[in-house]
Tab-separated table of C-alpha atoms in Angstrom:
chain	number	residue	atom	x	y	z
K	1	UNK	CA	142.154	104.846	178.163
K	2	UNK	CA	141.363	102.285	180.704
K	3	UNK	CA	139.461	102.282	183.677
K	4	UNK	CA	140.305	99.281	185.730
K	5	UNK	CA	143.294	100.821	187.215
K	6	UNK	CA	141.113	104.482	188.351
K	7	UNK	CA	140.301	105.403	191.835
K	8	UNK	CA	136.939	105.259	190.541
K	9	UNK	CA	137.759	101.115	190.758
K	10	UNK	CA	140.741	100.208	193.110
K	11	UNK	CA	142.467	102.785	195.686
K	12	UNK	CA	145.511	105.126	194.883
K	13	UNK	CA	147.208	102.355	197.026
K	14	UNK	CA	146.386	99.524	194.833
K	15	UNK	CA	147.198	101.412	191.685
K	16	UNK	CA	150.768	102.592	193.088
K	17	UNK	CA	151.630	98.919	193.565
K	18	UNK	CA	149.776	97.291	190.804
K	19	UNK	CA	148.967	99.783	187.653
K	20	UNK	CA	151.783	102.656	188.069
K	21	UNK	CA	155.014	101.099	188.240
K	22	UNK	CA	153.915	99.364	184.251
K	23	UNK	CA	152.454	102.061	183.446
K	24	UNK	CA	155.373	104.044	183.597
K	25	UNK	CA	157.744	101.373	182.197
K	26	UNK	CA	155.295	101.171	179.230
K	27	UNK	CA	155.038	104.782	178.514
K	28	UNK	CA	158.632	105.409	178.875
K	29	UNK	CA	159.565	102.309	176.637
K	30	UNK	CA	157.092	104.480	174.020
K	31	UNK	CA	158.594	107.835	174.528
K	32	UNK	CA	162.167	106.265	173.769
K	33	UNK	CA	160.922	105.076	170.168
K	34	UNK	CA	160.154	108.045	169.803
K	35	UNK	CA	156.100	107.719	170.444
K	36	UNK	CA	154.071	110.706	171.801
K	37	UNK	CA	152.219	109.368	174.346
K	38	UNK	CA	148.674	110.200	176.105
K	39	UNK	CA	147.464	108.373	179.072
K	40	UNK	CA	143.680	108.428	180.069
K	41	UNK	CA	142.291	106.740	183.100
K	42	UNK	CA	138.853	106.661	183.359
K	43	UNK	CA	136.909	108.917	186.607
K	44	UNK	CA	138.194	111.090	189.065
K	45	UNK	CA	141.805	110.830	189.048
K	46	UNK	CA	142.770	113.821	191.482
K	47	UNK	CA	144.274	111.214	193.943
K	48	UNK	CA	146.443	109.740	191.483
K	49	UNK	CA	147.276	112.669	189.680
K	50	UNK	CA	150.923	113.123	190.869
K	51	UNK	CA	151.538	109.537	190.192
K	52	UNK	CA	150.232	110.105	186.639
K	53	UNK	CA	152.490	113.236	185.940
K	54	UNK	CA	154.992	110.683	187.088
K	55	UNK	CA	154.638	108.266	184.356
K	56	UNK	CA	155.764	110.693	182.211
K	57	UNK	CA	153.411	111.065	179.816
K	58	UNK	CA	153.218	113.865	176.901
K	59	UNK	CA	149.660	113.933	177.420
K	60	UNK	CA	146.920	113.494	180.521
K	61	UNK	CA	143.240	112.900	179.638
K	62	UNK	CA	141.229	114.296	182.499
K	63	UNK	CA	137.929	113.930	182.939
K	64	UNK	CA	134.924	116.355	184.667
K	65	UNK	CA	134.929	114.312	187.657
K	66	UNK	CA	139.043	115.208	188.250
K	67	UNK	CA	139.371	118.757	190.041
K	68	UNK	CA	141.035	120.805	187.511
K	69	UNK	CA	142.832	123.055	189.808
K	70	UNK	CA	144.876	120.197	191.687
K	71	UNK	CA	145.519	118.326	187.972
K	72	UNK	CA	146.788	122.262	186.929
K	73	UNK	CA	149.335	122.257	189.810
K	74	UNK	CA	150.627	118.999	189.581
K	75	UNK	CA	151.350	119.372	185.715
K	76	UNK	CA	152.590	122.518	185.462
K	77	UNK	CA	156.001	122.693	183.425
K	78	UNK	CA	155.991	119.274	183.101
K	79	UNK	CA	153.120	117.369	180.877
K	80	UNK	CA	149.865	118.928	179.047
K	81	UNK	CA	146.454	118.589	180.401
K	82	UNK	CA	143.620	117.449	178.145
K	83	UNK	CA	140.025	117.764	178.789
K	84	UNK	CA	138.177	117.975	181.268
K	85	UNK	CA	134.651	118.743	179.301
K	86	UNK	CA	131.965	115.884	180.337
K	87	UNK	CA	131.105	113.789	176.863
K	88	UNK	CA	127.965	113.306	178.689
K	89	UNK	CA	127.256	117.436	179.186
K	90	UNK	CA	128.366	117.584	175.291
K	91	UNK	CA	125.518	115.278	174.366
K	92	UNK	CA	122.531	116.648	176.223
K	93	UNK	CA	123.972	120.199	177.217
K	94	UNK	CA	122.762	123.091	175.412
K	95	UNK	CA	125.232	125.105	173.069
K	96	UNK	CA	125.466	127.827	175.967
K	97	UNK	CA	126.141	125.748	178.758
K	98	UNK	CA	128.935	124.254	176.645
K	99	UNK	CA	130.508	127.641	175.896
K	100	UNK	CA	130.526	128.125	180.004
K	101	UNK	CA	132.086	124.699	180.724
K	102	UNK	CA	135.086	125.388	178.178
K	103	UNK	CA	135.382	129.008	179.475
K	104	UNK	CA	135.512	127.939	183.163
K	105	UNK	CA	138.454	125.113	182.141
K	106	UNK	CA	139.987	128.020	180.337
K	107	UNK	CA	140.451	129.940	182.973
K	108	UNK	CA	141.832	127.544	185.171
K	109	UNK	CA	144.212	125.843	183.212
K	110	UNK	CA	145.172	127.411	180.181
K	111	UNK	CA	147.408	130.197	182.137
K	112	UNK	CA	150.884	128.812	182.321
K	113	UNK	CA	150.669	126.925	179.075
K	114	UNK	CA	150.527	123.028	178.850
K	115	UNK	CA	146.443	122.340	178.326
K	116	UNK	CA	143.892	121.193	175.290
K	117	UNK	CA	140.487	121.858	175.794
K	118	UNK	CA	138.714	119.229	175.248
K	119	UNK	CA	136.007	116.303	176.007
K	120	UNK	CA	137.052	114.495	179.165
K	121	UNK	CA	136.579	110.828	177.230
K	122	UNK	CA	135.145	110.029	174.006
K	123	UNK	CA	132.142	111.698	172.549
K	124	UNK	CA	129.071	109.524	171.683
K	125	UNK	CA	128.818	109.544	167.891
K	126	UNK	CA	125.328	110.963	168.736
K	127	UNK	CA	127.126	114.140	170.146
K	128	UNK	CA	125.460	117.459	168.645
K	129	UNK	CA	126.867	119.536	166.173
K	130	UNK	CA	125.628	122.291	167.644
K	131	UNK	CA	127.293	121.718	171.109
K	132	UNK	CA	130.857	120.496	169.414
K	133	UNK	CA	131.012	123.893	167.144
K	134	UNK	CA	130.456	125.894	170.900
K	135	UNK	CA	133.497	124.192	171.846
K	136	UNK	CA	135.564	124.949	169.024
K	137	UNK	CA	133.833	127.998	168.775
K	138	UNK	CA	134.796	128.512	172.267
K	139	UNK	CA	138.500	127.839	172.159
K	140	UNK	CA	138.479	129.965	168.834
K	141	UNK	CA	137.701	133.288	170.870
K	142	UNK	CA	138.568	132.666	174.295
K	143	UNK	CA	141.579	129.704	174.319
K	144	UNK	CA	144.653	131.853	172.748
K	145	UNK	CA	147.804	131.792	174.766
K	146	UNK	CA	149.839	135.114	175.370
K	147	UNK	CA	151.873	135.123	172.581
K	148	UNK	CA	150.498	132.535	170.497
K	149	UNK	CA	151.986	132.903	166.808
K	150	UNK	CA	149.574	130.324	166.259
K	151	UNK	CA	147.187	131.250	162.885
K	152	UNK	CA	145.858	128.153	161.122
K	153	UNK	CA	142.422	128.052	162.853
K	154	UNK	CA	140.848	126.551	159.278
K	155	UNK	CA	142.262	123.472	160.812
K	156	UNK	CA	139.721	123.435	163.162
K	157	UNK	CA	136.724	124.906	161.218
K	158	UNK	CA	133.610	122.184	161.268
């Protein structure tokens, strides 16, 4: 990830001219060897998001502070949306308040297809066990897609 390039930092202007156009050449130089490819930019990226999709990535890291909906529409059919749950809610949040952040992201963005539900940025290493097993625990019972063949869940067992 990087955050230098983020609305949080510079406009969507600034990162059109400066960040996106290398961006894109970068990830698409990846994707040709053959690389799968997630891009993460650090805050609230909903003014950027098209831009993102864009680049082409496999893969967009969103964080809490990006509105999910708008991130939904502008991927749709054409990359995979991960996140969006705060790191920071995941290290002081209760178990229950983590099972209610997941299920809310799960109902906005897992219809369709193309999402992972997931922290928004990296965990702190001092991250409950507790509140990561709610996640998992979470996408375990709630984050099937219609038609998922998909049966390995020891994979994910903590």
């Amino acid at each position: 990830g990087e955050s230098i390039a983020g609305p949080d930092v510079v406009s969507p202007d600034v990162y059109q001219e400066f960040a996106f156009p290398y961006e894109k050449k970068a990830i698409q130089e990846l994707k040709r060897k053959g690389i799968i490819v997630a891009n993460h930019i650090c805050g609230n990226v909903t003014s950027i998001i098209e831009k993102m999709v864009e680049t082409g990535a496999d893969i967009l890291e969103i964080d809490e502070k990006t509105n999910l909906q708008k991130a939904k529409k502008a991927s749709q059919g054409k990359t995979c949306l991960l996140g969006p749950i705060s790191p920071e809610r995941l290290r002081r949040g209760t178990p229950e308040e983590i099972e209610f952040l997941c299920r809310e992201a799960l109902k906005i963005a897992a219809p369709g297809g193309g999402f992972i539900l997931g922290p928004g940025c990296a965990m702190g290493g001092d991250t409950p066990l507790e509140n990561i097993d709610a996640l998992v625990k979470t996408v375990k019972r709630y984050g099937r897609y219609e038609g998922s063949t998909l049966r390995n869940w020891q994979l994910l067992d903590l």
